[in-house]
Short mmCIF file of C-alpha atoms in Angstrom, two decimals:
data_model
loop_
_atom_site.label_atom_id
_atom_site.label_comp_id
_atom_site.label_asym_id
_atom_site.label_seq_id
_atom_site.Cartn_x
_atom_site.Cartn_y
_atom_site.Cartn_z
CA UNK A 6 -13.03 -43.93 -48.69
CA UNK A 7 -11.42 -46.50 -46.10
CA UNK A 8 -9.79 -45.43 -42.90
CA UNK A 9 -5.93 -45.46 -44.40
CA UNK A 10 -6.89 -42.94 -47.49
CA UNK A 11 -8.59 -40.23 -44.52
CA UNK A 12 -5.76 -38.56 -43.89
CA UNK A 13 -4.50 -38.16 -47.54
CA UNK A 14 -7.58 -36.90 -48.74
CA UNK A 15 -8.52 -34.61 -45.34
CA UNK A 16 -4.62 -33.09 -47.04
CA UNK A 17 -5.70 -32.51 -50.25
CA UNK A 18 -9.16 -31.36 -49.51
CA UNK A 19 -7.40 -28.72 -46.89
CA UNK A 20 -4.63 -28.10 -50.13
CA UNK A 21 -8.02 -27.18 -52.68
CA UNK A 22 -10.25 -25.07 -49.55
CA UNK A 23 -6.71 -23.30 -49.01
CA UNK A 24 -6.45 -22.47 -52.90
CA UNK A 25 -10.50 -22.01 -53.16
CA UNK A 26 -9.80 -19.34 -50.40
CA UNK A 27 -6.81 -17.91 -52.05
CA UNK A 28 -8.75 -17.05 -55.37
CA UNK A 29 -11.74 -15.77 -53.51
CA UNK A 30 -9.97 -13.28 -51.59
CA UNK A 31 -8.40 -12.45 -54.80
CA UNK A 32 -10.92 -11.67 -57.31
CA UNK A 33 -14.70 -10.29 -57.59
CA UNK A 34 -15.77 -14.31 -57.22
CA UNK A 35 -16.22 -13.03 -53.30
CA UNK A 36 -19.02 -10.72 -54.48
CA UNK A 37 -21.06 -13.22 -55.99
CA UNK A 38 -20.33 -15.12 -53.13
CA UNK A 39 -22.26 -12.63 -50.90
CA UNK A 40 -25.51 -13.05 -53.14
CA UNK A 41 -26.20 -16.34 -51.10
CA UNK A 42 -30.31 -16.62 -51.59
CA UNK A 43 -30.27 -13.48 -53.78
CA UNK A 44 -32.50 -14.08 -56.64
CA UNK A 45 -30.73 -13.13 -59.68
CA UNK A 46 -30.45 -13.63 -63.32
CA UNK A 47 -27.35 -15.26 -65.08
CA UNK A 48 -26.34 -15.25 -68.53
CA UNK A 49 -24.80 -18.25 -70.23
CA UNK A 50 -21.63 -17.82 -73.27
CA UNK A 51 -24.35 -19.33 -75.13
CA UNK A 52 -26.80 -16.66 -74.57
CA UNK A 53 -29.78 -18.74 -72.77
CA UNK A 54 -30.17 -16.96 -69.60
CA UNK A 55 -31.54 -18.64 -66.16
CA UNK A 56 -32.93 -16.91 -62.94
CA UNK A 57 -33.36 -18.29 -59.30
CA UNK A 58 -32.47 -17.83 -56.01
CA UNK A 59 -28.25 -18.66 -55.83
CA UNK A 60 -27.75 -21.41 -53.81
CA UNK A 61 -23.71 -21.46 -54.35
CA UNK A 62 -21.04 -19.95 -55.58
CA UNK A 63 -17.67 -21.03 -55.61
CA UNK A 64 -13.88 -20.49 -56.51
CA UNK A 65 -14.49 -21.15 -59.80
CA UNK A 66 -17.60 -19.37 -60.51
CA UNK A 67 -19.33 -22.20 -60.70
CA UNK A 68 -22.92 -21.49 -59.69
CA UNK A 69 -25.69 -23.14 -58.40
CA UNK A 70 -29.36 -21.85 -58.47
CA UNK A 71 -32.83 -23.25 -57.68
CA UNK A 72 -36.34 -22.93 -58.38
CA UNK A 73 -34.78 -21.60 -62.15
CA UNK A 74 -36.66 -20.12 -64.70
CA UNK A 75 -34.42 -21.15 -67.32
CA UNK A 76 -34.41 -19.71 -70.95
CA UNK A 77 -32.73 -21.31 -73.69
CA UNK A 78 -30.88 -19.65 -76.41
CA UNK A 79 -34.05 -20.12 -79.06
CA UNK A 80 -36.14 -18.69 -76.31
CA UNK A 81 -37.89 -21.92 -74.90
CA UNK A 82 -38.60 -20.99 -71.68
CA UNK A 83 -38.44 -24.37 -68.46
CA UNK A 84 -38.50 -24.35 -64.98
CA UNK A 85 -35.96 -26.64 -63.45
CA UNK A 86 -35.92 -27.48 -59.55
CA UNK A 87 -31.94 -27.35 -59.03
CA UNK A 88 -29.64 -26.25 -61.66
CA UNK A 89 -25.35 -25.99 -61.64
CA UNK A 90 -23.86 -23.62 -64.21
CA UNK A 91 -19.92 -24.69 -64.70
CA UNK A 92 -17.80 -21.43 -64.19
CA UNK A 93 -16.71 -21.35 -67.89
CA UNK A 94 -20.13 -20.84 -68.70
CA UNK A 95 -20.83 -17.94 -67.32
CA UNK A 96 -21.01 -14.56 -69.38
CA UNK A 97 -22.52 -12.44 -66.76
CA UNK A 98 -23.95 -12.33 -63.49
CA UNK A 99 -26.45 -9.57 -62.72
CA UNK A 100 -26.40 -8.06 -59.15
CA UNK A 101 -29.38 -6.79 -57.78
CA UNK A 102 -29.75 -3.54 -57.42
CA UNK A 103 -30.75 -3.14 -54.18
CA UNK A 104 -27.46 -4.37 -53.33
CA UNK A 105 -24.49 -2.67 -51.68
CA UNK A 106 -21.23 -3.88 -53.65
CA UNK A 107 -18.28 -2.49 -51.19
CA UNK A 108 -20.35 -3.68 -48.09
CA UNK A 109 -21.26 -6.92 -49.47
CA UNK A 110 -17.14 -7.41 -50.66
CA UNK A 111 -16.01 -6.21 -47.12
CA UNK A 112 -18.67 -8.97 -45.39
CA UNK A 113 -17.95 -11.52 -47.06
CA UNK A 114 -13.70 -11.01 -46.79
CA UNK A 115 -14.48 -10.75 -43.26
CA UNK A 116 -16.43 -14.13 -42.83
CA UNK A 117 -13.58 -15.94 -44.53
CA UNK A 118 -10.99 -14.71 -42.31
CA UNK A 119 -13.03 -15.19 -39.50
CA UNK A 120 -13.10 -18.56 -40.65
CA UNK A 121 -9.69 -18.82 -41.09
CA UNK A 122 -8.79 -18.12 -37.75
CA UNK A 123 -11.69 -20.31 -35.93
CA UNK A 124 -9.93 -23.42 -37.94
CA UNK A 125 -7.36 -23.15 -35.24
CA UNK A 126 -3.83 -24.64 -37.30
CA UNK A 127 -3.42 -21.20 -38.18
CA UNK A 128 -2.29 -18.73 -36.08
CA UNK A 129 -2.89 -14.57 -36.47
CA UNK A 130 0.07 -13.63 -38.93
CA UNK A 131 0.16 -10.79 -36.40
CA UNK A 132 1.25 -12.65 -33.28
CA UNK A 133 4.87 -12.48 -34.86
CA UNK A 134 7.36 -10.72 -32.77
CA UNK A 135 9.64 -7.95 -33.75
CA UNK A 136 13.01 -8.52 -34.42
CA UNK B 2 -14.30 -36.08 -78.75
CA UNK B 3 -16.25 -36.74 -75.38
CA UNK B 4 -18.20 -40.21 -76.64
CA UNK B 5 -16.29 -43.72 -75.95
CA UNK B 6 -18.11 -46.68 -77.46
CA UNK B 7 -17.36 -50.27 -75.88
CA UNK B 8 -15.88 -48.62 -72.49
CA UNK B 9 -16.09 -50.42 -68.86
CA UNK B 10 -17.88 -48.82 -66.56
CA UNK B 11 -16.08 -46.71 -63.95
CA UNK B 12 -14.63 -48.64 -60.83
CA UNK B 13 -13.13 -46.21 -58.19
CA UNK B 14 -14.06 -42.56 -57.31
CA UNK B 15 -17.53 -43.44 -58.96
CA UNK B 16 -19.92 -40.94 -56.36
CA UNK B 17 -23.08 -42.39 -57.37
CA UNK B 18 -24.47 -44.93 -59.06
CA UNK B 19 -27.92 -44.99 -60.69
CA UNK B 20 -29.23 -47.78 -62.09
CA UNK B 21 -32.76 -48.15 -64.08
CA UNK B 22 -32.23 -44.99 -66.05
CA UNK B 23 -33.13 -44.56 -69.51
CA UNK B 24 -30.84 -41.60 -71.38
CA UNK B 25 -32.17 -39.45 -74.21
CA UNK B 26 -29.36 -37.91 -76.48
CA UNK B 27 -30.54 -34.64 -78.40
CA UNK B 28 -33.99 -36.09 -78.49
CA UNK B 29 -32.84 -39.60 -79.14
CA UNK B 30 -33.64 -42.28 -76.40
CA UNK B 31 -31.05 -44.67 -76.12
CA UNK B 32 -32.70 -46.98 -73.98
CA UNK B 33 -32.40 -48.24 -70.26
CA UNK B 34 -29.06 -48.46 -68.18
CA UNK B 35 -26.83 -47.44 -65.25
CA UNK B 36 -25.96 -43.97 -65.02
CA UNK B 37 -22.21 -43.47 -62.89
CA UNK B 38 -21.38 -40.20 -61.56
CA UNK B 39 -17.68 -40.86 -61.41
CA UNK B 40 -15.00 -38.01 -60.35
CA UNK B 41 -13.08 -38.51 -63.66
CA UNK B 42 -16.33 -38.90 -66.14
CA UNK B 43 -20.14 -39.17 -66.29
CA UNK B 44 -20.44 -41.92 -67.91
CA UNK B 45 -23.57 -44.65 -69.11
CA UNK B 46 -23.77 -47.85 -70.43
CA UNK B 47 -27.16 -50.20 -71.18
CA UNK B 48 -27.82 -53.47 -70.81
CA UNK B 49 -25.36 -54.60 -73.45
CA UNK B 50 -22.53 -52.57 -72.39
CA UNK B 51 -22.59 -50.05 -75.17
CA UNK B 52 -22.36 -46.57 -73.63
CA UNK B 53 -20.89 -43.32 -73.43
CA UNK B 54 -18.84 -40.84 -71.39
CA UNK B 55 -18.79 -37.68 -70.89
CA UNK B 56 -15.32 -35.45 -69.56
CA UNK B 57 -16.43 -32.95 -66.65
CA UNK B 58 -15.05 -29.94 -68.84
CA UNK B 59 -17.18 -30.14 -71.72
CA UNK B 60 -20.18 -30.41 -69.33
CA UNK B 61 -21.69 -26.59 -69.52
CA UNK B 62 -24.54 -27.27 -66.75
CA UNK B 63 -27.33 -29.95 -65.41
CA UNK B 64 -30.22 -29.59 -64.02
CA UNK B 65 -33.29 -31.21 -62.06
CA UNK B 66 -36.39 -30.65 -64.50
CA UNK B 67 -39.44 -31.70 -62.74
CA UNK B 68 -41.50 -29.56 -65.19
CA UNK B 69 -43.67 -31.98 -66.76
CA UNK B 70 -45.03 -29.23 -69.35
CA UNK B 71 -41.26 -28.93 -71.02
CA UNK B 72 -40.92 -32.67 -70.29
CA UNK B 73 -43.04 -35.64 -69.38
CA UNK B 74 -40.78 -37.07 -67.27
CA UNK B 75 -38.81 -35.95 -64.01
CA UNK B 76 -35.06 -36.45 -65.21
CA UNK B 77 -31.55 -35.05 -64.71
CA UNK B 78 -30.43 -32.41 -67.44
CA UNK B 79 -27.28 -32.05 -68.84
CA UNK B 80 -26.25 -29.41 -71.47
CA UNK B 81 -22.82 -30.65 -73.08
CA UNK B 82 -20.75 -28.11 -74.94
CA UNK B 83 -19.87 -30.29 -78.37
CA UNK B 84 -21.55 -32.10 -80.62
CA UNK B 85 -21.72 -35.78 -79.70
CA UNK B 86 -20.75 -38.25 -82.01
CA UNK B 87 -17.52 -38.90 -83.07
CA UNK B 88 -15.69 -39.86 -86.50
CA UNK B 89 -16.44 -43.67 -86.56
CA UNK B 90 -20.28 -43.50 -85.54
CA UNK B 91 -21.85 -42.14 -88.46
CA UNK B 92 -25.18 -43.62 -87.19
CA UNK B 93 -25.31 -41.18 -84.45
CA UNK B 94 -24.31 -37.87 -86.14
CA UNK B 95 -26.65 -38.83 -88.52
CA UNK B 96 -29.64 -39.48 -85.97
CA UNK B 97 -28.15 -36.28 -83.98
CA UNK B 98 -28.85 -34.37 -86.91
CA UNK B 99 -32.63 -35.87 -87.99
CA UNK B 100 -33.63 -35.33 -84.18
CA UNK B 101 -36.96 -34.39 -82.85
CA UNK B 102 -38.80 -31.07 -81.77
CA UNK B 103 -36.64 -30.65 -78.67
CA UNK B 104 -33.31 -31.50 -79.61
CA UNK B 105 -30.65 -27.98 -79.66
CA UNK B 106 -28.90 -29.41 -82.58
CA UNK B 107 -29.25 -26.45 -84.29
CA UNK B 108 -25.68 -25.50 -86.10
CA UNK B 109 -26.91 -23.27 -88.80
CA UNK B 110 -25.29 -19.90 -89.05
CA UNK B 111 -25.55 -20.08 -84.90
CA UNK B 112 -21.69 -21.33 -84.64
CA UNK B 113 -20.84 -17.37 -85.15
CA UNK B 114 -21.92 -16.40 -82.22
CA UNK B 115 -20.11 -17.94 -79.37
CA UNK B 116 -16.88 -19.96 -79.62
CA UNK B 117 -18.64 -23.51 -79.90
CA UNK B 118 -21.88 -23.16 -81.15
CA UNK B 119 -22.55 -27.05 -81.01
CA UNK B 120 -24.29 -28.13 -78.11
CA UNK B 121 -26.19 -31.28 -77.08
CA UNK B 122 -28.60 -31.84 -74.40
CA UNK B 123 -28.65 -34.98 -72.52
CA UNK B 124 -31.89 -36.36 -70.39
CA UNK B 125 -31.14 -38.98 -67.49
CA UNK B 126 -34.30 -40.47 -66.41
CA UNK B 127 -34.44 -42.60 -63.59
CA UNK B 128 -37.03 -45.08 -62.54
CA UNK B 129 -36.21 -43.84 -58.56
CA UNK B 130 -37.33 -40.05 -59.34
CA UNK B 131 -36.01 -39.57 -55.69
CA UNK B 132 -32.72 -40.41 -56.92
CA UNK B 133 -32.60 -37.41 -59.08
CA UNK B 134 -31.69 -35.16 -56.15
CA UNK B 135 -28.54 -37.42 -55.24
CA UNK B 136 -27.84 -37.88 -59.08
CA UNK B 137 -27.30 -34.08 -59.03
CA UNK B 138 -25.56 -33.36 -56.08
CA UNK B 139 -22.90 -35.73 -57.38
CA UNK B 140 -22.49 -34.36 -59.99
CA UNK B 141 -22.01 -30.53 -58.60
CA UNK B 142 -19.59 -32.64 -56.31
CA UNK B 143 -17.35 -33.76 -59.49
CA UNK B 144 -18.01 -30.50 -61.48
CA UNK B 145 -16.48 -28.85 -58.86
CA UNK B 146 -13.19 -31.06 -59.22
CA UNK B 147 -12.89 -29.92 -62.72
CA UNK B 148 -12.09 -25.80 -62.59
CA UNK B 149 -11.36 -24.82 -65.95
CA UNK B 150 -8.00 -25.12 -67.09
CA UNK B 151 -8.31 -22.24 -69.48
CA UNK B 152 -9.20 -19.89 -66.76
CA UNK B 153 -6.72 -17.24 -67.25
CA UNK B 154 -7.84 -14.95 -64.44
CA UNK B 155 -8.18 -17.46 -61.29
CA UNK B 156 -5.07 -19.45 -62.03
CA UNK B 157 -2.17 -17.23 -62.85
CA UNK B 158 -2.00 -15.23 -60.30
CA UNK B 159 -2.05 -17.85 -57.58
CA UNK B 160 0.87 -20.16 -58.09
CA UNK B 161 0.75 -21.78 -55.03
CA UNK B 162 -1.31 -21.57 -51.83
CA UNK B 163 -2.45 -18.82 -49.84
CA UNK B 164 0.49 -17.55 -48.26
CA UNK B 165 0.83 -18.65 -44.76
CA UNK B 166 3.44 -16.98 -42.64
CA UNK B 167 4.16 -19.73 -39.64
CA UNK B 168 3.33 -22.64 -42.25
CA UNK B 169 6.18 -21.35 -45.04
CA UNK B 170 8.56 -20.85 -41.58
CA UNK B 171 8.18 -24.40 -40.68
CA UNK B 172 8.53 -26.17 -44.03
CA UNK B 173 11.32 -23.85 -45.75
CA UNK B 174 13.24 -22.47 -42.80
CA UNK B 175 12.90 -18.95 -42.88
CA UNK B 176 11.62 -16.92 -45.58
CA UNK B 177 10.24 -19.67 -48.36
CA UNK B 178 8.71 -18.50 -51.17
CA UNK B 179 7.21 -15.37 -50.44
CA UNK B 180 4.55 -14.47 -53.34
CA UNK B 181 3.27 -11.00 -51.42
CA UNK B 182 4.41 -7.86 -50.01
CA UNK B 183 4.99 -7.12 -46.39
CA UNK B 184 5.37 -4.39 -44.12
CA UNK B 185 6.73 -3.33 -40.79
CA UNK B 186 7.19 -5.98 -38.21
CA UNK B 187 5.58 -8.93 -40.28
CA UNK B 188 8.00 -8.23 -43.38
CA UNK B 189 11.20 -8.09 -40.94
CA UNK B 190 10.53 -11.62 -39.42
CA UNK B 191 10.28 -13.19 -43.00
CA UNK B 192 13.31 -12.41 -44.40
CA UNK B 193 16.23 -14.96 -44.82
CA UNK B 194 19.77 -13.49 -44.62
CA UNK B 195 19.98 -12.64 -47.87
CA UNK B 196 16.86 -10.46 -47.81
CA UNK B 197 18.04 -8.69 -44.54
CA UNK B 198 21.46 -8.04 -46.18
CA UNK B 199 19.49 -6.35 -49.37
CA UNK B 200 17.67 -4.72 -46.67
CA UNK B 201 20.37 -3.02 -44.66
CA UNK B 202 22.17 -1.81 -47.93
CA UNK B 203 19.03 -0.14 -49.14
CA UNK B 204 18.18 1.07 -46.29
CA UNK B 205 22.10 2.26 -45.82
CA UNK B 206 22.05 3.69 -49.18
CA UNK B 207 18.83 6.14 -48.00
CA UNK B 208 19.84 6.73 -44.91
CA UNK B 209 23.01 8.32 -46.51
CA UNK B 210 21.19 10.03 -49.25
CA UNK B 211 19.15 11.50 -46.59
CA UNK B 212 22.33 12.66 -44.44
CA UNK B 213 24.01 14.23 -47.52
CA UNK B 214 20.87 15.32 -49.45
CA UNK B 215 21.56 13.65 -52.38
CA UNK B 216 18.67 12.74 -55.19
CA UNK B 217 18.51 8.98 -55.48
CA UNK B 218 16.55 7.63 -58.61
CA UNK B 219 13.90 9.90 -58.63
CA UNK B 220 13.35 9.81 -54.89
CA UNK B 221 13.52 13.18 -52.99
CA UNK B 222 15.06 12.79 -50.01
CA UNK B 223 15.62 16.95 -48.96
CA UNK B 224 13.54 16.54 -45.49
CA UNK B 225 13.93 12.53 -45.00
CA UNK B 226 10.46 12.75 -46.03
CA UNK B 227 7.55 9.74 -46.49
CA UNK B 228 9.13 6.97 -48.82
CA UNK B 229 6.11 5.43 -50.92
CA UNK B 230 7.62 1.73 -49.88
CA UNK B 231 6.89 2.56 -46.45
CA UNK B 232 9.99 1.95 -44.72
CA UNK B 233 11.06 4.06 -42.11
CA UNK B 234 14.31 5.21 -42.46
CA UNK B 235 16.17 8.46 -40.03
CA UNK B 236 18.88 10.03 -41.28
CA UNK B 237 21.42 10.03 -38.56
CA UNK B 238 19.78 7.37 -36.44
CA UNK B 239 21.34 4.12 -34.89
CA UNK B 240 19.66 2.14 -37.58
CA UNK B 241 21.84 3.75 -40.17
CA UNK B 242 25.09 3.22 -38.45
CA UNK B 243 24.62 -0.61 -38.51
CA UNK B 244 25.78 -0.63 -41.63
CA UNK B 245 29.00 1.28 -41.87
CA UNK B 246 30.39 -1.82 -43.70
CA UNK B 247 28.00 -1.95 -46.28
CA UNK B 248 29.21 -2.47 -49.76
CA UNK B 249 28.68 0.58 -51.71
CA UNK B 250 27.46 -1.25 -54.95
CA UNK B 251 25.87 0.86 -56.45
CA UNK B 252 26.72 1.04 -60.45
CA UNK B 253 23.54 1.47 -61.59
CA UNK B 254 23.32 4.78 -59.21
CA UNK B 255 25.33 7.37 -61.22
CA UNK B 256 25.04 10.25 -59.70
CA UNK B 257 26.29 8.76 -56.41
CA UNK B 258 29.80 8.60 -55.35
CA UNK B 259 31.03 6.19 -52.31
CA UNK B 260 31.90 8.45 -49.46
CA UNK B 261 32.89 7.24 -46.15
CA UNK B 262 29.75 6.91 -44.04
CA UNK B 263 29.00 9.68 -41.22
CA UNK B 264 30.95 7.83 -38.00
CA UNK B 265 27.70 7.05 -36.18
CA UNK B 266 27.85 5.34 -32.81
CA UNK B 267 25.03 2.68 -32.56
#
């Protein structure tokens, strides 16, 4: 990526995080998004399951676990170091228990418009003035 | 079909490049190459420039494996969600379909289960088993590029961007597309003229219904009680009396007649 393409892509890059955001704050994606280093197990549309600690999950439910015990759909059983599950793969993610589902939502909303606002180019919508 | 015989290798947006890898199709080894983690296709062609490519999409997940007791060999895993051959390469269904032990070519009576019961599992192995942890992370990196397309949940509701109040101002004038709901203060300094002219009639046509106590499409308006939409409207107050001129359009309200509005100084 040479100097002339930076600010192009730094544009589209902002355009995806923007839309990322947009979905996250939208749908139950932010809840998985609070198991960060959970261990948990996920089920695959093709019925192999795989459990590890979550690494990542994003927008698109994409996620990404590690140290994986990872069980095919015959029932062969792997470990495997660093795995990525594509978002359309996913049947089911299991949430632990232990785990507190409105508190976990209402975290994580908060960190991302936290974040929001640190970025700086955006302002608090709620600096407008009245009419 | 996700496999291209006789294609070049990738030349731009290629994230990695891994050279000195042997690939293993559904138990098959194909022999030594370059592997190229490209943002448009994984792709992997030997020494003779035979290969194949696989689209981001059809890519269900990958994996380290450095669990010699499944496999003997550290290697990059890749589960894609067809069958790999195509049409014109008989040779390789046909090897697809004698494959060893550990291939998942398993079609019979499975196919009823899920949507696309083929599958084939792909094994990267480079000489560089340090490489495998770059190899993957580019990968995630173009997965990620890739969201479904058939998503329906994620991508109909969200047309466009998050909504940003000062950033629709300053590229549309005022107002822009406005994909949510607003109230109070933030709502009033969105609205272009038209939306502050549909404003003052509504709000005209309750504040009137409110003076004369008449029933207004279900709403009850006996003690200018709460309104669900949360606007705040007085019966008798200066608000009201801006809009003395208002048209009285209202032919889909039937049990309404135009009367001159109360003479309300503002």
């Amino acid at each position: 990526m040479d100097q002339s393409d930076g600010l192009a892509y730094d544009q589209a890059e902002a355009a995806n995080s923007m839309r990322e955001r947009t979905i996250v704050e939208n749908s139950l994606v932010v809840l998985l998004q609070g198991l960060h280093g959970q261990v948990t197990t996920v089920d695959l549309r093709d019925e192999s399951t795989a459990r590890g600690r979550v690494v990542n999950v994003d927008a698109y439910m994409n996620v990404r676990l590690a140290d994986v015990l990872f069980r095919d759909r015959r029932g062969r059983v792997s470990r495997l170091e660093d795995l990525f599950i594509t978002g359309r793969n996913v049947r089911y993610v299991h949430i632990p228990d232990n785990l507190d589902i409105t508190d976990t939502i209402e975290k994580q909303l908060g960190k991302i418009s936290r974040m929001r606002n640190y970025a700086g180019d955006r302002g608090s919508k709620k600096k407008k003035t009245n009419k | 079909m996700v496999v291209l015989k006789s294609v070049s290798p990738p030349t731009d947006g290629v994230r990695h490049e891994q050279a000195e890898t042997s690939a293993i199709l559904d138990g098959k080894g194909l022999g030594c190459g370059t592997l190229y983690v490209a943002e448009t296709r994984l792709s992997w062609f030997d020494g003779t420039g035979m290969g194949f490519s696989l689209e981001y999409p059809t890519i269900g997940l990958h994996a380290i494996s450095r669990d010699l007791g499944t496999y003997p060999q550290e290697h990059l895993y890749v589960m894609v969600n067809a069958k790999l051959n195509d049409e014109n390469d008989a040779e390789m269904r046909e090897n697809a379909e004698d494959g060893e032990d550990e291939d998942a070519s398993d079609d019979d009576g499975v196919a009823g289960d899920d949507e696309e019961g083929a599958i084939s599992e792909i094994r990267f192995v480079p000489s560089d088993k340090a490489a495998l942890e770059p190899m993957f992370s580019a990968m995630c990196e173009c997965q990620a590029l890739h969201p479904d397309p058939d998503d329906e949940d994620s991508e109909n509701d969200f047309e466009g961007e998050e909504y940003d109040v000062e950033e629709a101002e300053a590229e549309h004038g005022r107002g822009g597309d406005i994909p949510s709901f607003y109230t109070c203060e933030e709502g009033l300094s969105s609205l272009n003229s038209e939306g502050e002219a549909t404003l003052s009639r509504l709000e005209g046509m309750l504040a009137r219904s409110v003076a004369q106590q008449f029933h207004m499409a279900g709403v009850r308006t006996d003690n200018g009680g709460d309104f669900e939409d949360g606007m705040d409207v007085e019966g008798g107050s200066a608000e009201a009396g801006q809009f003395e001129d208002a048209d009285a359009d209202v032919d889909h309200c039937t049990s309404w007649s135009p009367v001159p509005s109360p003479n309300l100084k503002e």
